[in-house]
């Protein structure tokens, strides 16, 4: 995929859909100041792997 896109690919936790749903609810309830703060929380809380061109083979 990196080759096709011409850049890095980021892979987050397997529970990304559930985490995203939770974040939307928390933003709605004003537990985060907005999407930027919610994303910062995810980056700090979960391992996110970055794949560069050439790291993955098809």
Short mmCIF file of C-alpha atoms in Angstrom, two decimals:
data_model
loop_
_atom_site.label_atom_id
_atom_site.label_comp_id
_atom_site.label_asym_id
_atom_site.label_seq_id
_atom_site.Cartn_x
_atom_site.Cartn_y
_atom_site.Cartn_z
CA UNK A 1 0.00 0.00 0.00
CA UNK A 2 2.88 2.41 0.72
CA UNK A 3 4.08 2.04 -2.86
CA UNK A 4 0.62 2.68 -4.28
CA UNK A 5 0.05 5.75 -2.11
CA UNK A 6 3.60 7.01 -2.44
CA UNK A 7 3.99 7.69 1.28
CA UNK A 8 3.80 6.32 4.78
CA UNK A 9 0.91 4.21 6.10
CA UNK A 10 -0.13 4.35 9.76
CA UNK A 11 -1.70 1.33 11.47
CA UNK A 12 -3.51 1.79 14.75
CA UNK A 13 -5.17 -0.54 17.21
CA UNK A 14 -7.49 -3.31 16.06
CA UNK A 15 -10.26 -1.72 18.11
CA UNK A 16 -10.10 1.50 16.06
CA UNK A 17 -13.80 1.47 15.14
CA UNK A 18 -14.90 1.14 18.76
CA UNK A 19 -12.40 3.79 19.86
CA UNK A 20 -13.64 6.15 17.16
CA UNK A 21 -17.26 5.64 18.21
CA UNK A 22 -16.32 6.35 21.82
CA UNK A 23 -14.41 9.50 20.85
CA UNK A 24 -17.41 10.86 18.93
CA UNK A 25 -19.58 10.41 22.02
CA UNK A 26 -16.94 12.01 24.24
CA UNK A 27 -16.58 15.00 21.90
CA UNK A 28 -20.37 15.37 21.85
CA UNK A 29 -20.40 15.33 25.68
CA UNK A 30 -17.62 17.95 25.65
CA UNK A 31 -15.12 15.66 27.37
CA UNK A 32 -12.63 16.71 24.67
CA UNK A 33 -12.22 20.24 23.32
CA UNK A 34 -12.50 18.88 19.79
CA UNK A 35 -11.24 16.34 17.29
CA UNK A 36 -7.62 17.48 17.55
CA UNK A 37 -7.51 16.82 21.32
CA UNK A 38 -9.28 13.47 20.90
CA UNK A 39 -6.72 12.38 18.29
CA UNK A 40 -3.87 13.43 20.59
CA UNK A 41 -5.35 11.23 23.32
CA UNK A 42 -5.46 8.23 20.97
CA UNK A 43 -1.86 8.78 19.84
CA UNK A 44 -0.73 8.92 23.48
CA UNK A 45 -2.80 5.92 24.56
CA UNK A 46 -2.22 3.33 21.81
CA UNK A 47 0.68 2.00 19.76
CA UNK A 48 0.52 3.33 16.23
CA UNK A 49 2.88 1.75 13.71
CA UNK A 50 4.26 3.68 10.77
CA UNK A 51 5.15 1.73 7.63
CA UNK A 52 7.45 3.40 5.09
CA UNK A 53 7.88 2.53 1.43
CA UNK A 54 9.83 -0.71 1.08
CA UNK A 55 8.95 -2.08 4.53
CA UNK A 56 5.99 -4.10 3.27
CA UNK A 57 5.99 -6.58 0.47
CA UNK A 58 2.89 -7.53 -1.51
#
